[in-house]
């Protein structure tokens, strides 16, 4: 497993060591403060490791219940973890436990999804539906706020959002 850190100040790329078992199947990776979270779909768990200086602690299982994370595609962390599954479901966790929470329906239904984005300063979640050429915007309470569609979106692979300027930046293509 190769995780690298790119320092934008020095423009240096450094390999990081996470002592994970060889059979771990990493589906998603997210960071929050000094911690990195790793979704392992083979082991059906989320690991957490903490940075201390230039090293990371041995990853420990963070998930405390038996919630299936099968189909995980992407996740973000803002104190809660929002784990996006390929079928469009978003599972919310707090302190390792699944929360009673769901997304409001959208038309057409969100049956496939490829990426999720949010930040600690954002009150929204953005979900990429590559096949539907759309981005669906929800509140962090799960309310549908908007959906943006365009044939020009093409093959959306990733997203980041400038909430202050109200702009979506979409990564298209392979």
mmCIF file with all atom_site columns, C-alpha atoms in Angstrom:
data_model
loop_
_atom_site.group_PDB
_atom_site.id
_atom_site.type_symbol
_atom_site.label_atom_id
_atom_site.label_alt_id
_atom_site.label_comp_id
_atom_site.label_asym_id
_atom_site.label_entity_id
_atom_site.label_seq_id
_atom_site.pdbx_PDB_ins_code
_atom_site.Cartn_x
_atom_site.Cartn_y
_atom_site.Cartn_z
_atom_site.occupancy
_atom_site.B_iso_or_equiv
_atom_site.pdbx_formal_charge
_atom_site.auth_seq_id
_atom_site.auth_comp_id
_atom_site.auth_asym_id
_atom_site.auth_atom_id
_atom_site.pdbx_PDB_model_num
ATOM 1   C CA . UNK A 1 1   ? 0.000   0.000  0.000   1.00 0.00 ? 1   UNK A CA 1
ATOM 2   C CA . UNK A 1 2   ? 1.521   3.321  -0.999  1.00 0.00 ? 2   UNK A CA 1
ATOM 3   C CA . UNK A 1 3   ? 0.412   6.553  0.620   1.00 0.00 ? 3   UNK A CA 1
ATOM 4   C CA . UNK A 1 4   ? 2.356   9.661  -0.172  1.00 0.00 ? 4   UNK A CA 1
ATOM 5   C CA . UNK A 1 5   ? 2.290   13.147 1.255   1.00 0.00 ? 5   UNK A CA 1
ATOM 6   C CA . UNK A 1 6   ? 2.924   16.148 -0.993  1.00 0.00 ? 6   UNK A CA 1
ATOM 7   C CA . UNK A 1 7   ? 4.147   19.278 0.774   1.00 0.00 ? 7   UNK A CA 1
ATOM 8   C CA . UNK A 1 8   ? 2.939   22.247 -1.283  1.00 0.00 ? 8   UNK A CA 1
ATOM 9   C CA . UNK A 1 9   ? 5.484   24.578 0.348   1.00 0.00 ? 9   UNK A CA 1
ATOM 10  C CA . UNK A 1 10  ? 8.571   22.489 -0.436  1.00 0.00 ? 10  UNK A CA 1
ATOM 11  C CA . UNK A 1 11  ? 7.003   20.611 -3.373  1.00 0.00 ? 11  UNK A CA 1
ATOM 12  C CA . UNK A 1 12  ? 8.420   17.420 -1.917  1.00 0.00 ? 12  UNK A CA 1
ATOM 13  C CA . UNK A 1 13  ? 6.698   14.044 -2.200  1.00 0.00 ? 13  UNK A CA 1
ATOM 14  C CA . UNK A 1 14  ? 7.312   11.747 0.770   1.00 0.00 ? 14  UNK A CA 1
ATOM 15  C CA . UNK A 1 15  ? 6.235   8.122  1.208   1.00 0.00 ? 15  UNK A CA 1
ATOM 16  C CA . UNK A 1 16  ? 4.342   7.435  4.419   1.00 0.00 ? 16  UNK A CA 1
ATOM 17  C CA . UNK A 1 17  ? 4.321   4.109  6.182   1.00 0.00 ? 17  UNK A CA 1
ATOM 18  C CA . UNK A 1 18  ? 1.091   2.637  7.477   1.00 0.00 ? 18  UNK A CA 1
ATOM 19  C CA . UNK A 1 19  ? 1.714   -0.850 8.849   1.00 0.00 ? 19  UNK A CA 1
ATOM 20  C CA . UNK A 1 20  ? -1.404  -2.442 7.361   1.00 0.00 ? 20  UNK A CA 1
ATOM 21  C CA . UNK A 1 21  ? -1.813  -6.142 6.682   1.00 0.00 ? 21  UNK A CA 1
ATOM 22  C CA . UNK A 1 22  ? -1.200  -7.198 3.076   1.00 0.00 ? 22  UNK A CA 1
ATOM 23  C CA . UNK A 1 23  ? -4.794  -8.360 2.624   1.00 0.00 ? 23  UNK A CA 1
ATOM 24  C CA . UNK A 1 24  ? -6.319  -4.934 3.416   1.00 0.00 ? 24  UNK A CA 1
ATOM 25  C CA . UNK A 1 25  ? -8.386  -3.654 0.483   1.00 0.00 ? 25  UNK A CA 1
ATOM 26  C CA . UNK A 1 26  ? -8.398  0.146  0.769   1.00 0.00 ? 26  UNK A CA 1
ATOM 27  C CA . UNK A 1 27  ? -11.500 1.618  -0.843  1.00 0.00 ? 27  UNK A CA 1
ATOM 28  C CA . UNK A 1 28  ? -11.252 5.154  0.552   1.00 0.00 ? 28  UNK A CA 1
ATOM 29  C CA . UNK A 1 29  ? -8.915  7.401  2.491   1.00 0.00 ? 29  UNK A CA 1
ATOM 30  C CA . UNK A 1 30  ? -9.718  10.646 4.327   1.00 0.00 ? 30  UNK A CA 1
ATOM 31  C CA . UNK A 1 31  ? -8.012  12.924 6.818   1.00 0.00 ? 31  UNK A CA 1
ATOM 32  C CA . UNK A 1 32  ? -9.194  15.051 9.709   1.00 0.00 ? 32  UNK A CA 1
ATOM 33  C CA . UNK A 1 33  ? -6.854  17.141 11.824  1.00 0.00 ? 33  UNK A CA 1
ATOM 34  C CA . UNK A 1 34  ? -3.889  14.844 12.591  1.00 0.00 ? 34  UNK A CA 1
ATOM 35  C CA . UNK A 1 35  ? -5.742  11.623 11.815  1.00 0.00 ? 35  UNK A CA 1
ATOM 36  C CA . UNK A 1 36  ? -6.079  9.535  8.665   1.00 0.00 ? 36  UNK A CA 1
ATOM 37  C CA . UNK A 1 37  ? -9.017  7.169  8.182   1.00 0.00 ? 37  UNK A CA 1
ATOM 38  C CA . UNK A 1 38  ? -8.773  4.122  5.913   1.00 0.00 ? 38  UNK A CA 1
ATOM 39  C CA . UNK A 1 39  ? -11.840 2.177  4.731   1.00 0.00 ? 39  UNK A CA 1
ATOM 40  C CA . UNK A 1 40  ? -11.001 -1.508 4.309   1.00 0.00 ? 40  UNK A CA 1
ATOM 41  C CA . UNK A 1 41  ? -13.800 -3.247 2.414   1.00 0.00 ? 41  UNK A CA 1
ATOM 42  C CA . UNK A 1 42  ? -12.242 -6.702 2.713   1.00 0.00 ? 42  UNK A CA 1
ATOM 43  C CA . UNK A 1 43  ? -12.058 -6.492 6.504   1.00 0.00 ? 43  UNK A CA 1
ATOM 44  C CA . UNK A 1 44  ? -15.316 -4.475 6.706   1.00 0.00 ? 44  UNK A CA 1
ATOM 45  C CA . UNK A 1 45  ? -13.759 -1.876 8.946   1.00 0.00 ? 45  UNK A CA 1
ATOM 46  C CA . UNK A 1 46  ? -12.412 1.641  9.109   1.00 0.00 ? 46  UNK A CA 1
ATOM 47  C CA . UNK A 1 47  ? -8.941  2.104  10.534  1.00 0.00 ? 47  UNK A CA 1
ATOM 48  C CA . UNK A 1 48  ? -7.667  5.282  12.153  1.00 0.00 ? 48  UNK A CA 1
ATOM 49  C CA . UNK A 1 49  ? -4.060  6.326  12.470  1.00 0.00 ? 49  UNK A CA 1
ATOM 50  C CA . UNK A 1 50  ? -2.732  9.480  14.107  1.00 0.00 ? 50  UNK A CA 1
ATOM 51  C CA . UNK A 1 51  ? 0.223   11.563 13.073  1.00 0.00 ? 51  UNK A CA 1
ATOM 52  C CA . UNK A 1 52  ? 2.884   12.205 15.699  1.00 0.00 ? 52  UNK A CA 1
ATOM 53  C CA . UNK A 1 53  ? 5.695   14.298 14.246  1.00 0.00 ? 53  UNK A CA 1
ATOM 54  C CA . UNK A 1 54  ? 6.771   12.706 10.981  1.00 0.00 ? 54  UNK A CA 1
ATOM 55  C CA . UNK A 1 55  ? 5.301   9.265  11.695  1.00 0.00 ? 55  UNK A CA 1
ATOM 56  C CA . UNK A 1 56  ? 1.865   7.707  12.027  1.00 0.00 ? 56  UNK A CA 1
ATOM 57  C CA . UNK A 1 57  ? 0.658   5.362  14.738  1.00 0.00 ? 57  UNK A CA 1
ATOM 58  C CA . UNK A 1 58  ? -0.227  1.766  13.994  1.00 0.00 ? 58  UNK A CA 1
ATOM 59  C CA . UNK A 1 59  ? -3.714  1.868  12.460  1.00 0.00 ? 59  UNK A CA 1
ATOM 60  C CA . UNK A 1 60  ? -6.412  0.800  14.924  1.00 0.00 ? 60  UNK A CA 1
ATOM 61  C CA . UNK A 1 61  ? -9.938  -0.326 14.125  1.00 0.00 ? 61  UNK A CA 1
ATOM 62  C CA . UNK A 1 62  ? -12.211 2.683  14.509  1.00 0.00 ? 62  UNK A CA 1
ATOM 63  C CA . UNK A 1 63  ? -15.547 1.130  13.538  1.00 0.00 ? 63  UNK A CA 1
ATOM 64  C CA . UNK A 1 64  ? -17.351 -0.102 16.667  1.00 0.00 ? 64  UNK A CA 1
ATOM 65  C CA . UNK A 1 65  ? -20.411 -1.761 15.169  1.00 0.00 ? 65  UNK A CA 1
ATOM 66  C CA . UNK A 1 66  ? -21.101 -4.307 12.441  1.00 0.00 ? 66  UNK A CA 1
ATOM 67  C CA . UNK A 1 67  ? -22.288 -1.850 9.769   1.00 0.00 ? 67  UNK A CA 1
ATOM 68  C CA . UNK A 1 68  ? -21.343 -3.141 6.337   1.00 0.00 ? 68  UNK A CA 1
ATOM 69  C CA . UNK A 1 69  ? -19.043 -0.846 4.401   1.00 0.00 ? 69  UNK A CA 1
ATOM 70  C CA . UNK A 1 70  ? -19.186 -3.114 1.342   1.00 0.00 ? 70  UNK A CA 1
ATOM 71  C CA . UNK A 1 71  ? -19.291 -1.031 -1.824  1.00 0.00 ? 71  UNK A CA 1
ATOM 72  C CA . UNK A 1 72  ? -17.487 1.948  -0.260  1.00 0.00 ? 72  UNK A CA 1
ATOM 73  C CA . UNK A 1 73  ? -16.265 4.385  -2.914  1.00 0.00 ? 73  UNK A CA 1
ATOM 74  C CA . UNK A 1 74  ? -15.342 7.560  -1.081  1.00 0.00 ? 74  UNK A CA 1
ATOM 75  C CA . UNK A 1 75  ? -15.498 9.172  2.364   1.00 0.00 ? 75  UNK A CA 1
ATOM 76  C CA . UNK A 1 76  ? -15.054 12.501 4.054   1.00 0.00 ? 76  UNK A CA 1
ATOM 77  C CA . UNK A 1 77  ? -14.487 13.387 7.692   1.00 0.00 ? 77  UNK A CA 1
ATOM 78  C CA . UNK A 1 78  ? -15.542 16.522 9.544   1.00 0.00 ? 78  UNK A CA 1
ATOM 79  C CA . UNK A 1 79  ? -15.847 15.071 13.047  1.00 0.00 ? 79  UNK A CA 1
ATOM 80  C CA . UNK A 1 80  ? -18.383 12.632 11.578  1.00 0.00 ? 80  UNK A CA 1
ATOM 81  C CA . UNK A 1 81  ? -17.462 10.213 8.830   1.00 0.00 ? 81  UNK A CA 1
ATOM 82  C CA . UNK A 1 82  ? -19.683 10.209 5.747   1.00 0.00 ? 82  UNK A CA 1
ATOM 83  C CA . UNK A 1 83  ? -19.009 7.020  3.773   1.00 0.00 ? 83  UNK A CA 1
ATOM 84  C CA . UNK A 1 84  ? -20.333 6.938  0.207   1.00 0.00 ? 84  UNK A CA 1
ATOM 85  C CA . UNK A 1 85  ? -21.242 3.574  -1.287  1.00 0.00 ? 85  UNK A CA 1
ATOM 86  C CA . UNK A 1 86  ? -21.379 2.941  -5.019  1.00 0.00 ? 86  UNK A CA 1
ATOM 87  C CA . UNK A 1 87  ? -25.177 2.513  -4.877  1.00 0.00 ? 87  UNK A CA 1
ATOM 88  C CA . UNK A 1 88  ? -25.613 6.141  -3.752  1.00 0.00 ? 88  UNK A CA 1
ATOM 89  C CA . UNK A 1 89  ? -26.121 5.373  -0.061  1.00 0.00 ? 89  UNK A CA 1
ATOM 90  C CA . UNK A 1 90  ? -24.263 7.575  2.406   1.00 0.00 ? 90  UNK A CA 1
ATOM 91  C CA . UNK A 1 91  ? -23.618 6.116  5.843   1.00 0.00 ? 91  UNK A CA 1
ATOM 92  C CA . UNK A 1 92  ? -22.857 8.540  8.656   1.00 0.00 ? 92  UNK A CA 1
ATOM 93  C CA . UNK A 1 93  ? -20.719 7.500  11.632  1.00 0.00 ? 93  UNK A CA 1
ATOM 94  C CA . UNK A 1 94  ? -19.859 9.293  14.855  1.00 0.00 ? 94  UNK A CA 1
ATOM 95  C CA . UNK A 1 95  ? -17.201 7.924  17.199  1.00 0.00 ? 95  UNK A CA 1
ATOM 96  C CA . UNK A 1 96  ? -17.246 4.605  15.326  1.00 0.00 ? 96  UNK A CA 1
ATOM 97  C CA . UNK A 1 97  ? -21.008 4.063  15.506  1.00 0.00 ? 97  UNK A CA 1
ATOM 98  C CA . UNK A 1 98  ? -23.522 4.337  12.652  1.00 0.00 ? 98  UNK A CA 1
ATOM 99  C CA . UNK A 1 99  ? -25.948 7.208  13.088  1.00 0.00 ? 99  UNK A CA 1
ATOM 100 C CA . UNK A 1 100 ? -29.679 7.194  12.300  1.00 0.00 ? 100 UNK A CA 1
ATOM 101 C CA . UNK A 1 101 ? -29.464 9.366  9.196   1.00 0.00 ? 101 UNK A CA 1
ATOM 102 C CA . UNK A 1 102 ? -30.296 9.240  5.517   1.00 0.00 ? 102 UNK A CA 1
ATOM 103 C CA . UNK A 1 103 ? -30.403 11.369 2.402   1.00 0.00 ? 103 UNK A CA 1
ATOM 104 C CA . UNK A 1 104 ? -33.678 12.775 1.070   1.00 0.00 ? 104 UNK A CA 1
ATOM 105 C CA . UNK A 1 105 ? -34.842 11.343 -2.259  1.00 0.00 ? 105 UNK A CA 1
ATOM 106 C CA . UNK A 1 106 ? -33.857 12.978 -5.490  1.00 0.00 ? 106 UNK A CA 1
ATOM 107 C CA . UNK A 1 107 ? -35.374 12.558 -8.964  1.00 0.00 ? 107 UNK A CA 1
ATOM 108 C CA . UNK A 1 108 ? -34.003 10.621 -10.709 1.00 0.00 ? 108 UNK A CA 1
ATOM 109 C CA . UNK A 1 109 ? -33.025 8.425  -7.766  1.00 0.00 ? 109 UNK A CA 1
ATOM 110 C CA . UNK A 1 110 ? -29.372 8.300  -6.814  1.00 0.00 ? 110 UNK A CA 1
ATOM 111 C CA . UNK A 1 111 ? -28.620 4.637  -7.555  1.00 0.00 ? 111 UNK A CA 1
ATOM 112 C CA . UNK A 1 112 ? -24.941 5.083  -8.433  1.00 0.00 ? 112 UNK A CA 1
ATOM 113 C CA . UNK A 1 113 ? -22.365 7.400  -6.985  1.00 0.00 ? 113 UNK A CA 1
ATOM 114 C CA . UNK A 1 114 ? -18.667 7.919  -7.428  1.00 0.00 ? 114 UNK A CA 1
ATOM 115 C CA . UNK A 1 115 ? -17.346 10.565 -5.025  1.00 0.00 ? 115 UNK A CA 1
ATOM 116 C CA . UNK A 1 116 ? -18.369 12.690 -2.064  1.00 0.00 ? 116 UNK A CA 1
ATOM 117 C CA . UNK A 1 117 ? -17.009 16.058 -0.959  1.00 0.00 ? 117 UNK A CA 1
ATOM 118 C CA . UNK A 1 118 ? -17.442 18.322 2.033   1.00 0.00 ? 118 UNK A CA 1
ATOM 119 C CA . UNK A 1 119 ? -15.240 20.098 4.533   1.00 0.00 ? 119 UNK A CA 1
ATOM 120 C CA . UNK A 1 120 ? -15.346 21.150 8.160   1.00 0.00 ? 120 UNK A CA 1
ATOM 121 C CA . UNK A 1 121 ? -16.342 24.661 7.076   1.00 0.00 ? 121 UNK A CA 1
ATOM 122 C CA . UNK A 1 122 ? -19.089 23.522 4.693   1.00 0.00 ? 122 UNK A CA 1
ATOM 123 C CA . UNK A 1 123 ? -22.684 22.793 5.673   1.00 0.00 ? 123 UNK A CA 1
ATOM 124 C CA . UNK A 1 124 ? -23.186 20.803 2.464   1.00 0.00 ? 124 UNK A CA 1
ATOM 125 C CA . UNK A 1 125 ? -22.324 17.395 1.048   1.00 0.00 ? 125 UNK A CA 1
ATOM 126 C CA . UNK A 1 126 ? -21.766 17.054 -2.701  1.00 0.00 ? 126 UNK A CA 1
ATOM 127 C CA . UNK A 1 127 ? -22.172 13.672 -4.369  1.00 0.00 ? 127 UNK A CA 1
ATOM 128 C CA . UNK A 1 128 ? -20.909 12.903 -7.871  1.00 0.00 ? 128 UNK A CA 1
ATOM 129 C CA . UNK A 1 129 ? -23.094 10.724 -10.101 1.00 0.00 ? 129 UNK A CA 1
ATOM 130 C CA . UNK A 1 130 ? -20.800 10.123 -13.076 1.00 0.00 ? 130 UNK A CA 1
ATOM 131 C CA . UNK A 1 131 ? -23.314 8.079  -15.062 1.00 0.00 ? 131 UNK A CA 1
ATOM 132 C CA . UNK A 1 132 ? -26.058 10.693 -14.575 1.00 0.00 ? 132 UNK A CA 1
ATOM 133 C CA . UNK A 1 133 ? -23.635 13.548 -15.368 1.00 0.00 ? 133 UNK A CA 1
ATOM 134 C CA . UNK A 1 134 ? -24.683 15.358 -12.226 1.00 0.00 ? 134 UNK A CA 1
ATOM 135 C CA . UNK A 1 135 ? -23.644 16.579 -8.814  1.00 0.00 ? 135 UNK A CA 1
ATOM 136 C CA . UNK A 1 136 ? -26.242 16.382 -6.051  1.00 0.00 ? 136 UNK A CA 1
ATOM 137 C CA . UNK A 1 137 ? -26.013 18.833 -3.158  1.00 0.00 ? 137 UNK A CA 1
ATOM 138 C CA . UNK A 1 138 ? -27.364 17.925 0.277   1.00 0.00 ? 138 UNK A CA 1
ATOM 139 C CA . UNK A 1 139 ? -27.272 19.555 3.684   1.00 0.00 ? 139 UNK A CA 1
ATOM 140 C CA . UNK A 1 140 ? -25.360 17.642 6.340   1.00 0.00 ? 140 UNK A CA 1
ATOM 141 C CA . UNK A 1 141 ? -28.766 16.850 7.837   1.00 0.00 ? 141 UNK A CA 1
ATOM 142 C CA . UNK A 1 142 ? -29.599 14.936 4.622   1.00 0.00 ? 142 UNK A CA 1
ATOM 143 C CA . UNK A 1 143 ? -31.969 17.474 3.017   1.00 0.00 ? 143 UNK A CA 1
ATOM 144 C CA . UNK A 1 144 ? -31.800 17.808 -0.769  1.00 0.00 ? 144 UNK A CA 1
ATOM 145 C CA . UNK A 1 145 ? -30.612 21.308 -1.667  1.00 0.00 ? 145 UNK A CA 1
ATOM 146 C CA . UNK A 1 146 ? -29.895 21.144 -5.386  1.00 0.00 ? 146 UNK A CA 1
ATOM 147 C CA . UNK A 1 147 ? -28.736 19.015 -8.259  1.00 0.00 ? 147 UNK A CA 1
ATOM 148 C CA . UNK A 1 148 ? -26.534 20.227 -11.035 1.00 0.00 ? 148 UNK A CA 1
ATOM 149 C CA . UNK A 1 149 ? -26.671 18.406 -14.370 1.00 0.00 ? 149 UNK A CA 1
ATOM 150 C CA . UNK A 1 150 ? -25.075 18.988 -17.720 1.00 0.00 ? 150 UNK A CA 1
ATOM 151 C CA . UNK A 1 151 ? -24.086 16.831 -20.673 1.00 0.00 ? 151 UNK A CA 1
ATOM 152 C CA . UNK A 1 152 ? -20.873 18.906 -20.618 1.00 0.00 ? 152 UNK A CA 1
ATOM 153 C CA . UNK A 1 153 ? -19.949 17.367 -17.250 1.00 0.00 ? 153 UNK A CA 1
ATOM 154 C CA . UNK A 1 154 ? -18.617 14.358 -19.142 1.00 0.00 ? 154 UNK A CA 1
ATOM 155 C CA . UNK A 1 155 ? -16.917 11.628 -17.141 1.00 0.00 ? 155 UNK A CA 1
ATOM 156 C CA . UNK A 1 156 ? -16.741 13.149 -13.627 1.00 0.00 ? 156 UNK A CA 1
ATOM 157 C CA . UNK A 1 157 ? -14.156 11.396 -11.435 1.00 0.00 ? 157 UNK A CA 1
ATOM 158 C CA . UNK A 1 158 ? -13.705 13.821 -8.565  1.00 0.00 ? 158 UNK A CA 1
ATOM 159 C CA . UNK A 1 159 ? -14.911 17.069 -7.073  1.00 0.00 ? 159 UNK A CA 1
ATOM 160 C CA . UNK A 1 160 ? -13.839 19.899 -4.843  1.00 0.00 ? 160 UNK A CA 1
ATOM 161 C CA . UNK A 1 161 ? -15.920 22.953 -4.018  1.00 0.00 ? 161 UNK A CA 1
ATOM 162 C CA . UNK A 1 162 ? -15.140 26.586 -3.369  1.00 0.00 ? 162 UNK A CA 1
ATOM 163 C CA . UNK A 1 163 ? -18.144 27.339 -1.169  1.00 0.00 ? 163 UNK A CA 1
ATOM 164 C CA . UNK A 1 164 ? -17.297 31.041 -0.776  1.00 0.00 ? 164 UNK A CA 1
ATOM 165 C CA . UNK A 1 165 ? -17.334 31.640 -4.544  1.00 0.00 ? 165 UNK A CA 1
ATOM 166 C CA . UNK A 1 166 ? -20.041 28.997 -5.143  1.00 0.00 ? 166 UNK A CA 1
ATOM 167 C CA . UNK A 1 167 ? -17.980 27.055 -7.678  1.00 0.00 ? 167 UNK A CA 1
ATOM 168 C CA . UNK A 1 168 ? -17.657 23.324 -8.265  1.00 0.00 ? 168 UNK A CA 1
ATOM 169 C CA . UNK A 1 169 ? -14.374 22.024 -9.645  1.00 0.00 ? 169 UNK A CA 1
ATOM 170 C CA . UNK A 1 170 ? -14.838 18.723 -11.421 1.00 0.00 ? 170 UNK A CA 1
ATOM 171 C CA . UNK A 1 171 ? -12.192 16.230 -12.486 1.00 0.00 ? 171 UNK A CA 1
ATOM 172 C CA . UNK A 1 172 ? -13.186 14.692 -15.811 1.00 0.00 ? 172 UNK A CA 1
ATOM 173 C CA . UNK A 1 173 ? -11.787 11.626 -17.538 1.00 0.00 ? 173 UNK A CA 1
ATOM 174 C CA . UNK A 1 174 ? -9.595  8.799  -16.415 1.00 0.00 ? 174 UNK A CA 1
#
